C-alpha positions as MATLAB code, in Angstrom:
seq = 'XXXXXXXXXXXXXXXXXXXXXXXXXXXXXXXXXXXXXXXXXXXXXXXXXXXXXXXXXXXXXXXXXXXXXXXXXXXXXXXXXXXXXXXXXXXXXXXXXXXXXXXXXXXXXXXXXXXXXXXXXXXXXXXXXXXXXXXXXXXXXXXXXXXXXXXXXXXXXXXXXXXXXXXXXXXXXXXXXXXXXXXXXXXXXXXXXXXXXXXXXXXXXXXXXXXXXXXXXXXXXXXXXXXXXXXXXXXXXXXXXXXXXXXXXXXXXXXXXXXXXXXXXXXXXXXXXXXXXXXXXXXXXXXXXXXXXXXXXXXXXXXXXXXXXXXXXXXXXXXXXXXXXXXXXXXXXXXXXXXXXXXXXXXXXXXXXXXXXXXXXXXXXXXXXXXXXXXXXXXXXXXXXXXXXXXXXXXXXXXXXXXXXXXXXXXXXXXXXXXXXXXXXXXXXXXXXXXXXXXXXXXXXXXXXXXXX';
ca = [
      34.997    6.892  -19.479;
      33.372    9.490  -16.966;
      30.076    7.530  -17.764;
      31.664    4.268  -16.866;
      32.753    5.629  -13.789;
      29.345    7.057  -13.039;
      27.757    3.804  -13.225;
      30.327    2.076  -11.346;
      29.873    4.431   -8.628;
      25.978    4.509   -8.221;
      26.263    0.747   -8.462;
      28.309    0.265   -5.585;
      25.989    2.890   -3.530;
      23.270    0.699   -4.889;
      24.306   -2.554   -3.796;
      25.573   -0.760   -0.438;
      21.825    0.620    0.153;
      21.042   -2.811   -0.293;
      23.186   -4.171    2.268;
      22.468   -1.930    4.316;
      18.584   -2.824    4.428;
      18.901   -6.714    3.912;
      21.415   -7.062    6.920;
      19.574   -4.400    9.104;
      15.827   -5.819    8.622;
      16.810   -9.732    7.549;
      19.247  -10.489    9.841;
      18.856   -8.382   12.986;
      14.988   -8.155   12.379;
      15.753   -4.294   12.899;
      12.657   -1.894   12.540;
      12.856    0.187    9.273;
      14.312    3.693   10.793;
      17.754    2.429   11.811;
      18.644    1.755    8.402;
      16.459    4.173    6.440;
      18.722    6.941    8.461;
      21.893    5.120    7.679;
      20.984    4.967    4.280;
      20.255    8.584    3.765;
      23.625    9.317    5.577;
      25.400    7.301    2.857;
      23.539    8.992    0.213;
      24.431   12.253    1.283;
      28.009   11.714    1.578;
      27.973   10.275   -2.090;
      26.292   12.917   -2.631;
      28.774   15.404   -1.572;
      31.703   13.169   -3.100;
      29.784   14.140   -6.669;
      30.291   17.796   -6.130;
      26.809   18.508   -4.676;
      26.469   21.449   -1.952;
      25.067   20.810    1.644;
      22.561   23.095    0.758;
      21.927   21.192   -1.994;
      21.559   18.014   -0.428;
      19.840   19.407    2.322;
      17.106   20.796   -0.372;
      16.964   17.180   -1.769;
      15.991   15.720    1.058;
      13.100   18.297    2.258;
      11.458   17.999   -1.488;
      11.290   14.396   -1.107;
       9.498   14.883    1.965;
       7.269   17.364    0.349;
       5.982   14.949   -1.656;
       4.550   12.766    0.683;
       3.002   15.627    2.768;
      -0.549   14.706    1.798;
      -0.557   10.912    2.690;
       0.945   11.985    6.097;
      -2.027   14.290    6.491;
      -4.070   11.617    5.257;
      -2.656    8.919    8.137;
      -3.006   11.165   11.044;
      -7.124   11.774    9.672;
      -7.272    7.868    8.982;
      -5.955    7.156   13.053;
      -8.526    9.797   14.092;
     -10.939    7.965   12.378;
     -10.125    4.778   13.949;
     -10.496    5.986   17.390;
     -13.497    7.888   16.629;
     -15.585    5.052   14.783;
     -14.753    2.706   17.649;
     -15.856    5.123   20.509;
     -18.899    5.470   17.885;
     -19.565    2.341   17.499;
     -18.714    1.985   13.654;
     -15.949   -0.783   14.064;
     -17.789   -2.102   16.658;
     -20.941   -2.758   14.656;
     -19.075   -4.177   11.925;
     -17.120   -6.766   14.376;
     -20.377   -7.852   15.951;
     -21.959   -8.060   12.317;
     -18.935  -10.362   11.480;
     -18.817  -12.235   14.530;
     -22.692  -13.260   13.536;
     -22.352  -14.349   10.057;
     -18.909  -15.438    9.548;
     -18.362  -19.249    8.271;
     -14.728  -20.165    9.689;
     -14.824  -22.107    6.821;
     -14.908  -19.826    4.106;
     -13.785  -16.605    6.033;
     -10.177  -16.111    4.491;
     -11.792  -15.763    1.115;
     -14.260  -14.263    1.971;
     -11.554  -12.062    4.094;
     -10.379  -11.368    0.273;
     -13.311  -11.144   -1.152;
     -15.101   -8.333    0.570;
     -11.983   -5.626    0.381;
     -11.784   -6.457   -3.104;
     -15.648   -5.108   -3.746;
     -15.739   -2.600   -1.032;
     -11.996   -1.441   -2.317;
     -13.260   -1.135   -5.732;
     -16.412    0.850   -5.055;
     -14.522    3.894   -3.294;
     -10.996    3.678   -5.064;
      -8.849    3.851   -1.891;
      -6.985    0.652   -0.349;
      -6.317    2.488    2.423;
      -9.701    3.747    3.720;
     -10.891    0.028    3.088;
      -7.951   -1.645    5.266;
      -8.338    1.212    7.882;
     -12.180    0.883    8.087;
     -13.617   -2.694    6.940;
     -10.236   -4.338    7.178;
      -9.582   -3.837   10.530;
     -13.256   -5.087   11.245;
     -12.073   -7.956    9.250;
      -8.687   -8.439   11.154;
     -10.669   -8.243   14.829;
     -13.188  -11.050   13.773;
     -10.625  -13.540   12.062;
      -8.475  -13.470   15.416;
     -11.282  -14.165   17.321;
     -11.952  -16.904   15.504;
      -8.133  -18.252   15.283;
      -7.191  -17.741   11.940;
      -2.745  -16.442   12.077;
      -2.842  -12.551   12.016;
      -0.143  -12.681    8.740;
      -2.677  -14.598    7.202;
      -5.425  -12.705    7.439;
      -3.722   -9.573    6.693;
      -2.313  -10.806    3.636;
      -5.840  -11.454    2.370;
      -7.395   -8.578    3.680;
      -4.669   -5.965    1.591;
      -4.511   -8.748   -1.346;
      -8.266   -7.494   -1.633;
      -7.708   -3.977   -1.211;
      -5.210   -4.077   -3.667;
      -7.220   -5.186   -6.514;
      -9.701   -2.860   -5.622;
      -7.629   -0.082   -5.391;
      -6.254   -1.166   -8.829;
      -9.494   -2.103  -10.288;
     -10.929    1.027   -9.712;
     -11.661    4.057  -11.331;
     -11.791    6.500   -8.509;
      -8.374    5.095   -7.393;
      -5.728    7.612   -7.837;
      -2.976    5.249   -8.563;
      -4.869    3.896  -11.126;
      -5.288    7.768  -12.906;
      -1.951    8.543  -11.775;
      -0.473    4.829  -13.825;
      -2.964    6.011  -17.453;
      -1.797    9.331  -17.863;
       1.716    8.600  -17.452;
       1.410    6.353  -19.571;
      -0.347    8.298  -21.803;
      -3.553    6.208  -22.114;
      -7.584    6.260  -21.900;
      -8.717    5.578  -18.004;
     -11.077    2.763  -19.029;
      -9.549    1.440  -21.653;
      -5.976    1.219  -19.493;
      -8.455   -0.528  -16.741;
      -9.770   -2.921  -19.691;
      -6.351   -3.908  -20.115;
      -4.978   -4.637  -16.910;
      -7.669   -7.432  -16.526;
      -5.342   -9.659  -19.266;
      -2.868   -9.877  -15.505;
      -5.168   -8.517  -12.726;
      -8.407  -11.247  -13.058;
      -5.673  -14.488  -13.097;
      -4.095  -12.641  -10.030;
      -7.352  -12.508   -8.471;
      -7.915  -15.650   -9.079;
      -4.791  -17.611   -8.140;
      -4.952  -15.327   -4.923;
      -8.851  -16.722   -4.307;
      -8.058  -20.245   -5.034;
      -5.085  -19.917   -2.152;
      -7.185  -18.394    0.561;
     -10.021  -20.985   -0.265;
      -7.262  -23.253    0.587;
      -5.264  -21.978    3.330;
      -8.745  -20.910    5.303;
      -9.673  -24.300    4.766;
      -5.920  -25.853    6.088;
      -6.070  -22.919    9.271;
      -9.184  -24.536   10.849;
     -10.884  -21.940   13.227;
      -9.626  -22.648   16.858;
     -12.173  -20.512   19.023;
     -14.939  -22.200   20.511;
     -18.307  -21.136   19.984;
     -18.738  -20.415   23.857;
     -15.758  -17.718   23.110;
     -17.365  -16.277   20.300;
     -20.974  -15.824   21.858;
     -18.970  -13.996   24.761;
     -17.682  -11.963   22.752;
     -20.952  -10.997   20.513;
     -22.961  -10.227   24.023;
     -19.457   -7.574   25.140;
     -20.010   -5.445   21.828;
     -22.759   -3.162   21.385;
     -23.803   -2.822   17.903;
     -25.418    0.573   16.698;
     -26.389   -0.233   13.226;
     -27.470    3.920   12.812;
     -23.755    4.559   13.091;
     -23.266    2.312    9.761;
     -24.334    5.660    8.081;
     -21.078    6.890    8.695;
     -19.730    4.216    6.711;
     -22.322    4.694    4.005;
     -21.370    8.225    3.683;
     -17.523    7.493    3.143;
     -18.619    5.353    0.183;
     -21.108    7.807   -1.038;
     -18.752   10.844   -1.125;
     -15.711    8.468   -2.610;
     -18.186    7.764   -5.226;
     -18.912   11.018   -6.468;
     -15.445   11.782   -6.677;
     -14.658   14.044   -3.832;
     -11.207   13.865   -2.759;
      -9.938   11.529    0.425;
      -9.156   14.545    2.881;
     -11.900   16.667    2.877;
     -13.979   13.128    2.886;
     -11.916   11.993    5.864;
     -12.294   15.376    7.476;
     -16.091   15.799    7.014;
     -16.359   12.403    8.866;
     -14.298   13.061   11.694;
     -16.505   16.167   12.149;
     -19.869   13.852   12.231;
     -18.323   10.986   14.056;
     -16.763   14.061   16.844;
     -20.649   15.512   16.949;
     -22.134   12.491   17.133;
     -19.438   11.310   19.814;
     -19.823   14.690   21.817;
     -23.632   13.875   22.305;
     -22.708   10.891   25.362;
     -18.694   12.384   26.040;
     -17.303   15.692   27.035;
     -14.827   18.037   24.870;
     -11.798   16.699   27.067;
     -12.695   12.846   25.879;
     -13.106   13.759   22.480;
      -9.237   15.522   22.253;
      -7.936   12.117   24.201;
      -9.414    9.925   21.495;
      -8.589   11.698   18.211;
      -5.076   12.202   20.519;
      -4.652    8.679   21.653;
      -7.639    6.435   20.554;
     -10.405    4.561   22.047;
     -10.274    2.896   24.866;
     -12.934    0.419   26.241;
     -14.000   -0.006   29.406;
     -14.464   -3.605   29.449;
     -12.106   -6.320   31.282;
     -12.258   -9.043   28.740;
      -8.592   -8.696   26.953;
     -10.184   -9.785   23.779;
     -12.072   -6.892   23.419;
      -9.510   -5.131   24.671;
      -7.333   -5.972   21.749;
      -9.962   -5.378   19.360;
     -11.371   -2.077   20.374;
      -8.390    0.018   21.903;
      -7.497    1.375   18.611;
      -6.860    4.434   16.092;
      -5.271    8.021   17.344;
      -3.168   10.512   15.702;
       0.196    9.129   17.757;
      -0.591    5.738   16.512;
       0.078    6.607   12.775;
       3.344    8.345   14.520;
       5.953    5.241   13.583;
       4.190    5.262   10.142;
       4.611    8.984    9.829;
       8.198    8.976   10.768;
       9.026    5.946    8.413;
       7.764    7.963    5.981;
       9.473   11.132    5.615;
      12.858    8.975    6.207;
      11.495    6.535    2.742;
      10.675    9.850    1.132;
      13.726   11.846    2.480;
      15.897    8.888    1.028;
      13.503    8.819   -2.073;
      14.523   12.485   -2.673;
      18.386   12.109   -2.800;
      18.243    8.996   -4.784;
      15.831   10.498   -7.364;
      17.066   14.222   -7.749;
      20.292   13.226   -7.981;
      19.928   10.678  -10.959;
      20.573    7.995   -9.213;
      18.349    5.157  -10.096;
      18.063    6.553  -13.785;
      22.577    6.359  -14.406;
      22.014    2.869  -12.399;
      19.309    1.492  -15.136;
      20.484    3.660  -18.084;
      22.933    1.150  -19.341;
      19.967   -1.583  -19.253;
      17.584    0.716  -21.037;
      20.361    1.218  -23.947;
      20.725   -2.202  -24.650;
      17.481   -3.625  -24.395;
      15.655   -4.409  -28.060;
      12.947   -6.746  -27.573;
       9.578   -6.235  -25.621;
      10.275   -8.724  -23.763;
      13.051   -7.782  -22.187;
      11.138   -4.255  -22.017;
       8.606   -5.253  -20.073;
      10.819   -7.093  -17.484;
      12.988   -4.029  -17.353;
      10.294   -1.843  -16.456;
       8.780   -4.838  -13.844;
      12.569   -4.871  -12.334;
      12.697   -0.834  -12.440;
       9.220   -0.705  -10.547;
      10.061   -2.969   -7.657;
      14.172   -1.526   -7.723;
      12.443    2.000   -7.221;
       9.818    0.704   -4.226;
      12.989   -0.573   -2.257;
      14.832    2.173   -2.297;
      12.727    4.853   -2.704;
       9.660    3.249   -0.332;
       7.172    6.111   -2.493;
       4.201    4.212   -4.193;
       3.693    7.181   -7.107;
       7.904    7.654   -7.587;
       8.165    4.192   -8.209;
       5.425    4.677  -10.725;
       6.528    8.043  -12.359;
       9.836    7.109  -12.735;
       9.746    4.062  -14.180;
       7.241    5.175  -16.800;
       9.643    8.278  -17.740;
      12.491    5.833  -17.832;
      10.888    3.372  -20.523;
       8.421    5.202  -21.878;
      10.475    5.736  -25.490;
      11.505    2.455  -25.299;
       8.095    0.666  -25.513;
       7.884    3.032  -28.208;
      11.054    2.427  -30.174;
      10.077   -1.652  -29.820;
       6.504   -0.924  -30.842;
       4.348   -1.405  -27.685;
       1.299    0.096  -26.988;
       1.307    2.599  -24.287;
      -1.615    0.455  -22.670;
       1.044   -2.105  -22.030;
       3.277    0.453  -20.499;
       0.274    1.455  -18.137;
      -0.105   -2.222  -17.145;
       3.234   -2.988  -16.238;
       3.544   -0.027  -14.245;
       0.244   -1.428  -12.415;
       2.308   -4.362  -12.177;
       4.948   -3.485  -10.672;
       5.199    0.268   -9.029;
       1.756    0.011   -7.757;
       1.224   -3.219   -5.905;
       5.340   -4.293   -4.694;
       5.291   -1.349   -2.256;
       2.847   -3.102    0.082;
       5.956   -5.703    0.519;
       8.334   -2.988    1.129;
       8.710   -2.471    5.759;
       9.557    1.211    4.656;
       7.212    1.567    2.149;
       4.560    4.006    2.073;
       1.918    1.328    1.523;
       3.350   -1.279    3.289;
       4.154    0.768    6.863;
       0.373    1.974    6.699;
      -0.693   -1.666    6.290;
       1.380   -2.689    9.212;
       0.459    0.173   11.379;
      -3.323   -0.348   11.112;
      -3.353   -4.137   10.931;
      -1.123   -4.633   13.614;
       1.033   -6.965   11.646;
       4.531   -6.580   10.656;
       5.574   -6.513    6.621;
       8.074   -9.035    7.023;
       5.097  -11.017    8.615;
       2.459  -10.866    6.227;
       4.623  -10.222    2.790;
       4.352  -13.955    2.118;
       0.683  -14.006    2.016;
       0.039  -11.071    0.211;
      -0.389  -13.125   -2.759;
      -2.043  -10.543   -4.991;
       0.939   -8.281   -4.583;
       3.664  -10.744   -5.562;
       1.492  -12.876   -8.039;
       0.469   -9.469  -10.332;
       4.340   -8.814  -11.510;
       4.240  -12.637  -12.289;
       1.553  -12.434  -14.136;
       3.046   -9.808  -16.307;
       5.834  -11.530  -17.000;
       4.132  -14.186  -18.397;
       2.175  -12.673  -20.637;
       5.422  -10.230  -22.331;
       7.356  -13.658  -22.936;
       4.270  -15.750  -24.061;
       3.161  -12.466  -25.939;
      -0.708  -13.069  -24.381;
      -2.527   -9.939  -23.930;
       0.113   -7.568  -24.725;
      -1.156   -4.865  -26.246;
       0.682   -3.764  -29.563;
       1.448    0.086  -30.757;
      -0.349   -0.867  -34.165;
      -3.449   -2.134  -31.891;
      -6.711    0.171  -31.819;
      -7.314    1.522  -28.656;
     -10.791    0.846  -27.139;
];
């Protein structure tokens, strides 16, 4: 009986949470901190109707936030980075580069195609949307392509990299929950990842080709003659990719850069220029807006909204998750489910429940894996398959998610809004699909009785 009441009660929060977001962002096109706020205001009074001290509560909320302390740190370095690569000429470079070889034609996939590579050579999504993306972003709205377009293919790309890859730490972090060899758990998620990355090709081939380019050639050439490429600053960029490579870890990468890009910065601008831009961010000094646009980018206060969405995603993510409430929520599910089937949904449906309301890319893969880990046990699944459908699912949704960890860094440095771009983030939505597929068709669903290779 108290167990029926339990789940009745975390229900109703549930659905409340829900209601909360859906009316707040759907139907009043709200930003994400009005209702992340509300929502953690409603948690803690449930929270205290359960018998659970202020102090308690109060402790809940701070350890969520402790978990996301490093990709805060991480933001602030990546907007420092921004300004400083533009004021070095990094961005720059890369735009002009663009501007010169890009086909209008075949630029969306291509759009796709080039995080995809770049995203699975240094094992970070976000240092390839932050650095070649937004190069990427600049040159497809000079050229006319829709800005939620073109960042749905650019993170679509950076997603499979980032999932592809075996530097990527949500990759690691999805294997050894799950128990399971690095390379053979990236062996297996080809059986959904590879049709994803297809589908998603074969639709930006398509929509590039249905969004003709609108800027004139006159525009362009304008444009090409305002930047001022310095093709020695590239190195900078080389360097990122070298030092992801070899495995050293994203801040002290990120921070040794800033340092180069400051000296190297410092050699044409004074001390008091260099604390505006890592402050604020570049700013050009030409007329044309264009440019403008483009260039007047990065700074520590810009990752500020991100920052503060954040800690109120991770504040929330804390309360829901320390006191049991997504677990007594899915419990009943996870009793009654006996075919692997229905495990593999559950898990799918656990992944993306958890990147709603938690908004924490690596919660929503932890606790999904310690939720149904016995069960694809107990039905005889490999752990691979575990692995994959966390991929599936706790990985890629939060890009979709306005107060998701992923998917308010995305929006920050692209300049497009989540609710704008969600759509066309193929990749994202497509993977789970994918999955689904292939547990009820039984395809490339690795069985407990299966060797591992």
């Amino acid at each position: 009986m108290q167990n029926k009441h339990r789940f009745l009660s975390v229900t109703l929060l549930m659905l409340l949470l829900f209601a909360i977001f859906g009316i707040s962002i759907i139907q009043f096109h709200l930003p994400p901190f009005v209702p992340l706020i509300t929502a953690i205001m409603v948690t803690m009074v449930f929270g205290k109707l359960n018998h659970f001290s202020w102090n308690d509560l109060q402790n809940q909320l701070l350890s969520g936030i402790q978990t996301g302390l490093a990709p805060i740190f991480l933001f602030l370095l990546i907007g420092m980075l921004i300004g400083l690569w533009m004021a070095v000429g990094v961005i720059p470079t890369l735009l002009w580069t663009g501007l010169n070889l890009a086909s209008p034609t075949w630029f969306l996939p291509a759009a796709f195609l080039i995080p995809a590579l770049i995203g699975t050579a240094i094992g970070s999504a976000f240092t390839t949307m932050a650095t070649v993306g937004v190069a990427l972003m600049g040159v497809g709205l000079t050229l006319g392509f829709p800005a939620p377009v073109l960042a749905g293919a650019i993170i679509s790309g950076a997603i499979f990299g980032d999932k592809s890859s075996p530097l990527s730490d949500s990759t690691n972090l999805a294997a050894s929950i799950a128990g399971t060899d690095l390379f053979a758990h990236i062996k297996n998620l080809m059986w959904t990842t590879i049709p994803a990355f297809l589908v998603s090709l074969i639709a930006f081939t398509v929509l590039g080709l249905q969004n003709h380019a609108t800027a004139s050639l006159s525009s362009i050439t304008t444009l090409q003659h305002q930047l001022q490429p310095n093709f020695w600053s590239l190195l900078l960029l080389v360097l990122l990719f070298v030092m992801a490579w070899v495995k050293i870890p994203a801040i002290p990468t990120l921070m040794i850069n800033v340092v180069l890009s400051s000296l190297i910065f410092l050699t044409n601008h004074s001390l008091t220029a260099l604390s505006d831009t890592i402050l604020n961010g570049f700013k050009t000094s030409a007329d044309n807006p264009t440019i403008q646009a483009l260039l007047n980018r990065g700074g520590m206060l810009s990752m500020m909204p991100t920052v503060i969405i954040i800690m109120l995603a991770l504040a929330l993510g804390g309360m829901l998750s320390q006191e049991n409430i997504l677990q007594d929520f899915m419990a009943p599910v996870i009793k009654r489910v006996k075919t692997q089937a229905a495990t593999v949904t559950g898990t799918i449906m656990t992944g993306i429940l958890a990147n709603f309301m938690i908004g924490e890319q690596y919660l929503a893969t932890i606790l999904p894996g310690q939720l149904w880990k016995p069960v694809f046990k107990r039905v005889k699944l490999s752990p691979l398959a575990l692995g994959r459908t966390l991929e599936d699912s706790g990985t890629v949704i939060n890009y979709l998610v306005p107060w998701g960890v992923a998917g308010s860094f995305a929006a920050q440095t692209l300049n497009v809004p989540v609710t704008s771009f969600a759509l066309f983030t193929i990749f994202a939505w497509i993977s789970p699909v994918f999955s689904l597929l292939s547990a009820w068709t039984g395809i490339g669903l690795k069985q407990a009785s299966d060797q591992l290779e």
